[in-house]
Amino acid sequence: AQTVTQSQPEMSVQEAETVTLSCTYDTSESNYYLFWYKQPPSRQMILVIRQEAYKQQNATENRFSVNFQKAAKSFSLKISDSQLGDTAMYFCAFMKIGNQFYFGTGTSLTVIP
Amino acid sequence: GAGVSQTPSNKVTEKGKYVELRCDPISGHTALYWYRQSLGQGPEFLIYFQGTGAADDSGLPNDRFFAVRPEGSVSTLKIQRTERGDSAVYLCASSLTGDSYNEQFFGPGTRLTVL
């Protein structure tokens, strides 16, 4: 079975600062995908960043980057230059080949002006 | 439409009643997914359609839950004899194909409250 653990239920960061959200996962699969999704109060899940497990290079998308440690089964998200619009729930997710998503319980991030 | 839409946005029903939740995927997307998100939790997979057929329904919790996608576009999630524990946000997502590398685009969800 696949599990995804987010150990930080809530976090806050000052505007323009950097914050890192943690995620660990457990799987016996060798090939899979990892994701970070953002869910604002509107409830709509928005893809932030995606990482293929077979790629050693960490994914980056503008202010968002990941630290993917495959051996440690760790997949943290770093948000640089935090903006007020980054305030949301953030979910880490694992997808094995075959499309079934496994989500963590989320981290509520508040950006403080 | 431009994105995945779901109707209704909110549904309140009484225990024991039947409900239908609708999902309109992005035009041209062949894969469609249903998830359930309980309060304080991440979404949980329910069912995945490839075209008209259910490719994976292993997440449906019991036989009170059923979903259809008769023409390969719109999908309806049906819940019979609703229970208070069914209260949750039901999310729908679609992707261009069923390949894992295709991004899943989520709708805003339907919040179901069973009294």
Coordinates of N, CA, C and O in Angstrom, one line a residue, chain A residues 6 32-33 35 37 39 41-48 50 52 54 89 91-93 95-106, chain B residues 4 9-10 33 35 37 40-45 48 56 58-59 89 91 97-111:
Chain A
Q6 N 2.3 14.1 5.6 CA 2.6 15.5 5.7 C 2.6 15.8 7.2 O 1.5 15.8 7.8
Y32 N 7.2 6.0 -10.4 CA 6.0 6.7 -10.0 C 6.1 8.2 -10.2 O 7.2 8.6 -10.6
Y33 N 5.1 8.9 -9.9 CA 5.1 10.4 -10.0 C 4.8 11.0 -8.6 O 4.0 10.4 -7.9
F35 N 3.6 14.8 -6.7 CA 3.0 16.1 -7.1 C 2.9 16.9 -5.8 O 2.7 16.4 -4.7
Y37 N 0.0 19.8 -4.9 CA -1.2 20.6 -5.3 C -1.5 21.6 -4.3 O -1.3 21.5 -3.1
Q39 N -4.7 24.0 -2.8 CA -6.2 24.1 -2.8 C -6.6 25.4 -2.0 O -6.6 25.4 -0.8
P41 N -9.4 28.4 -0.8 CA -10.7 28.3 -0.3 C -11.8 27.9 -1.4 O -12.8 27.4 -1.1
S42 N -11.5 28.2 -2.6 CA -12.4 27.9 -3.7 C -12.6 26.4 -3.9 O -13.4 26.0 -4.7
R43 N -11.7 25.6 -3.3 CA -11.7 24.2 -3.3 C -11.1 23.6 -4.5 O -10.8 22.4 -4.6
Q44 N -10.8 24.4 -5.5 CA -10.2 23.8 -6.8 C -8.8 23.5 -6.6 O -7.9 24.3 -6.2
M45 N -8.4 22.2 -6.8 CA -7.1 21.7 -6.7 C -6.3 22.2 -7.9 O -6.7 22.0 -9.1
I46 N -5.1 22.8 -7.7 CA -4.3 23.4 -8.7 C -2.9 22.8 -8.6 O -2.3 22.8 -7.6
L47 N -2.5 22.2 -9.8 CA -1.1 21.6 -9.8 C -0.1 22.7 -9.6 O 0.0 23.7 -10.4
V48 N 0.8 22.5 -8.7 CA 1.9 23.4 -8.4 C 3.2 22.9 -9.1 O 3.9 23.6 -9.9
R50 N 5.4 19.0 -10.4 CA 5.4 17.5 -10.6 C 6.8 17.0 -10.8 O 7.6 17.7 -11.4
E52 N 8.9 13.3 -11.8 CA 9.0 11.9 -12.2 C 10.0 11.2 -11.3 O 11.2 11.7 -11.3
Y54 N 11.9 8.7 -11.9 CA 13.1 8.3 -12.6 C 14.1 9.4 -12.9 O 15.2 9.2 -13.3
M89 N -4.2 25.5 1.3 CA -3.8 24.2 1.7 C -2.9 23.6 0.6 O -3.2 23.8 -0.6
F91 N -1.2 20.0 -0.8 CA -1.3 18.6 -0.6 C -0.1 18.0 -1.5 O 0.1 18.3 -2.6
C92 N 0.6 17.1 -0.8 CA 1.5 16.2 -1.5 C 0.8 15.0 -2.0 O -0.1 14.5 -1.3
A93 N 1.1 14.5 -3.2 CA 0.4 13.4 -3.8 C 1.4 12.5 -4.5 O 2.4 12.9 -5.1
M95 N 1.5 9.2 -7.3 CA 0.7 8.5 -8.3 C 1.6 7.3 -8.8 O 2.7 7.6 -9.3
K96 N 1.1 6.1 -8.7 CA 1.8 5.0 -9.3 C 1.3 4.9 -10.7 O 0.2 5.4 -11.0
I97 N 2.0 4.2 -11.5 CA 1.6 4.0 -12.9 C 0.2 3.3 -12.9 O 0.1 2.2 -12.3
G98 N -0.8 3.8 -13.5 CA -2.1 3.3 -13.4 C -3.1 4.4 -12.9 O -4.3 4.1 -12.8
N99 N -2.5 5.5 -12.6 CA -3.4 6.7 -12.3 C -4.0 6.9 -11.0 O -4.7 7.9 -10.8
Q100 N -3.8 6.0 -10.0 CA -4.5 6.2 -8.8 C -3.6 7.1 -7.9 O -2.5 6.8 -7.6
F101 N -4.2 8.3 -7.5 CA -3.6 9.2 -6.6 C -3.7 8.8 -5.2 O -4.7 8.4 -4.8
Y102 N -2.6 9.1 -4.4 CA -2.7 9.0 -3.0 C -2.2 10.3 -2.4 O -1.1 10.8 -2.7
F103 N -3.1 11.0 -1.7 CA -2.8 12.3 -1.2 C -2.5 12.3 0.3 O -3.0 11.4 1.1
G104 N -1.6 13.2 0.7 CA -1.4 13.4 2.2 C -2.6 14.2 2.8 O -3.5 14.5 2.1
T105 N -2.4 14.5 4.1 CA -3.5 15.2 4.8 C -3.4 16.7 4.6 O -4.3 17.4 5.1
G106 N -2.4 17.2 4.0 CA -2.3 18.6 3.7 C -1.6 19.4 4.8 O -1.5 19.1 6.0
Chain B
V4 N -13.0 22.1 -15.8 CA -14.0 21.0 -15.3 C -15.0 21.7 -14.4 O -14.7 22.5 -13.6
S9 N -23.0 22.8 -6.7 CA -21.8 23.2 -5.9 C -22.0 22.7 -4.4 O -21.0 22.4 -3.7
N10 N -23.2 22.8 -4.0 CA -23.6 22.3 -2.6 C -24.9 21.5 -2.7 O -25.8 21.8 -3.5
Y33 N -11.9 11.2 -13.4 CA -11.7 10.6 -12.1 C -12.7 11.3 -11.1 O -13.0 12.5 -11.2
Y35 N -13.0 11.8 -6.8 CA -12.4 11.7 -5.5 C -13.4 12.2 -4.4 O -14.3 12.9 -4.7
Q37 N -13.3 14.0 -0.6 CA -12.4 14.7 0.4 C -13.2 15.0 1.6 O -14.1 15.8 1.6
G40 N -10.7 17.9 6.7 CA -9.3 17.8 7.2 C -8.5 16.7 6.6 O -7.4 16.4 7.1
Q41 N -8.9 16.2 5.5 CA -8.2 15.1 4.8 C -7.9 15.5 3.4 O -8.4 16.4 2.8
G42 N -6.9 14.7 2.8 CA -6.7 14.9 1.4 C -7.7 14.1 0.6 O -8.4 13.2 1.1
P43 N -7.8 14.4 -0.7 CA -8.8 13.6 -1.5 C -8.4 12.1 -1.6 O -7.3 11.8 -1.6
E44 N -9.5 11.3 -1.6 CA -9.3 9.9 -1.7 C -9.9 9.4 -3.1 O -11.1 9.8 -3.4
F45 N -9.2 8.6 -3.8 CA -9.6 8.1 -5.1 C -10.9 7.2 -4.9 O -11.0 6.4 -4.0
Y48 N -12.1 5.7 -11.7 CA -11.4 6.3 -12.9 C -12.1 5.7 -14.1 O -12.3 4.5 -14.3
D56 N -11.0 1.6 -13.3 CA -10.6 1.2 -12.0 C -11.7 1.8 -11.0 O -11.8 3.0 -10.9
S58 N -11.8 0.6 -7.8 CA -11.4 0.0 -6.5 C -11.6 0.9 -5.3 O -11.6 0.5 -4.2
G59 N -11.8 2.2 -5.5 CA -11.9 3.2 -4.4 C -13.4 3.4 -4.0 O -13.6 4.0 -2.9
V89 N -16.6 16.6 0.4 CA -16.6 17.3 -0.9 C -16.2 16.2 -1.9 O -15.2 15.5 -1.7
L91 N -14.9 15.6 -5.5 CA -14.1 16.2 -6.6 C -14.1 15.4 -7.8 O -14.0 14.1 -7.7
T97 N -5.6 12.0 -21.6 CA -5.7 10.5 -21.8 C -5.5 9.9 -20.4 O -5.2 10.6 -19.4
G98 N -5.5 8.6 -20.4 CA -5.3 7.9 -19.1 C -3.9 7.7 -18.7 O -3.6 7.1 -17.7
D99 N -2.9 8.2 -19.6 CA -1.5 8.0 -19.2 C -1.1 8.8 -18.0 O -1.6 10.0 -17.8
S100 N -0.3 8.2 -17.2 CA 0.0 8.8 -15.9 C 0.7 10.2 -16.0 O 0.5 11.0 -15.1
Y101 N 1.4 10.5 -17.1 CA 2.1 11.7 -17.2 C 1.2 12.9 -17.5 O 1.6 14.0 -17.5
N102 N -0.1 12.6 -17.9 CA -1.0 13.7 -18.2 C -1.5 14.3 -17.0 O -2.0 13.6 -16.1
E103 N -1.5 15.7 -16.9 CA -2.0 16.4 -15.8 C -3.5 16.2 -15.6 O -4.3 16.2 -16.6
Q104 N -3.9 16.0 -14.4 CA -5.3 15.9 -14.0 C -5.8 17.3 -13.6 O -5.2 17.9 -12.8
F105 N -6.9 17.8 -14.3 CA -7.4 19.1 -14.0 C -8.7 18.9 -13.1 O -9.6 18.1 -13.5
F106 N -8.7 19.5 -12.0 CA -9.8 19.3 -11.0 C -10.9 20.3 -11.2 O -10.7 21.5 -11.5
G107 N -12.1 19.9 -10.9 CA -13.2 20.8 -10.7 C -13.3 21.4 -9.3 O -12.5 21.0 -8.5
P108 N -14.3 22.3 -9.1 CA -14.4 22.9 -7.7 C -15.1 22.1 -6.7 O -15.1 22.4 -5.5
G109 N -15.6 20.9 -7.1 CA -16.2 20.0 -6.2 C -17.6 20.3 -5.9 O -18.2 21.4 -6.1
T110 N -18.3 19.3 -5.3 CA -19.6 19.4 -4.8 C -19.6 19.0 -3.3 O -19.1 18.0 -2.9
R111 N -20.0 20.0 -2.5 CA -20.0 19.7 -1.0 C -21.4 19.0 -0.7 O -22.4 19.6 -0.8

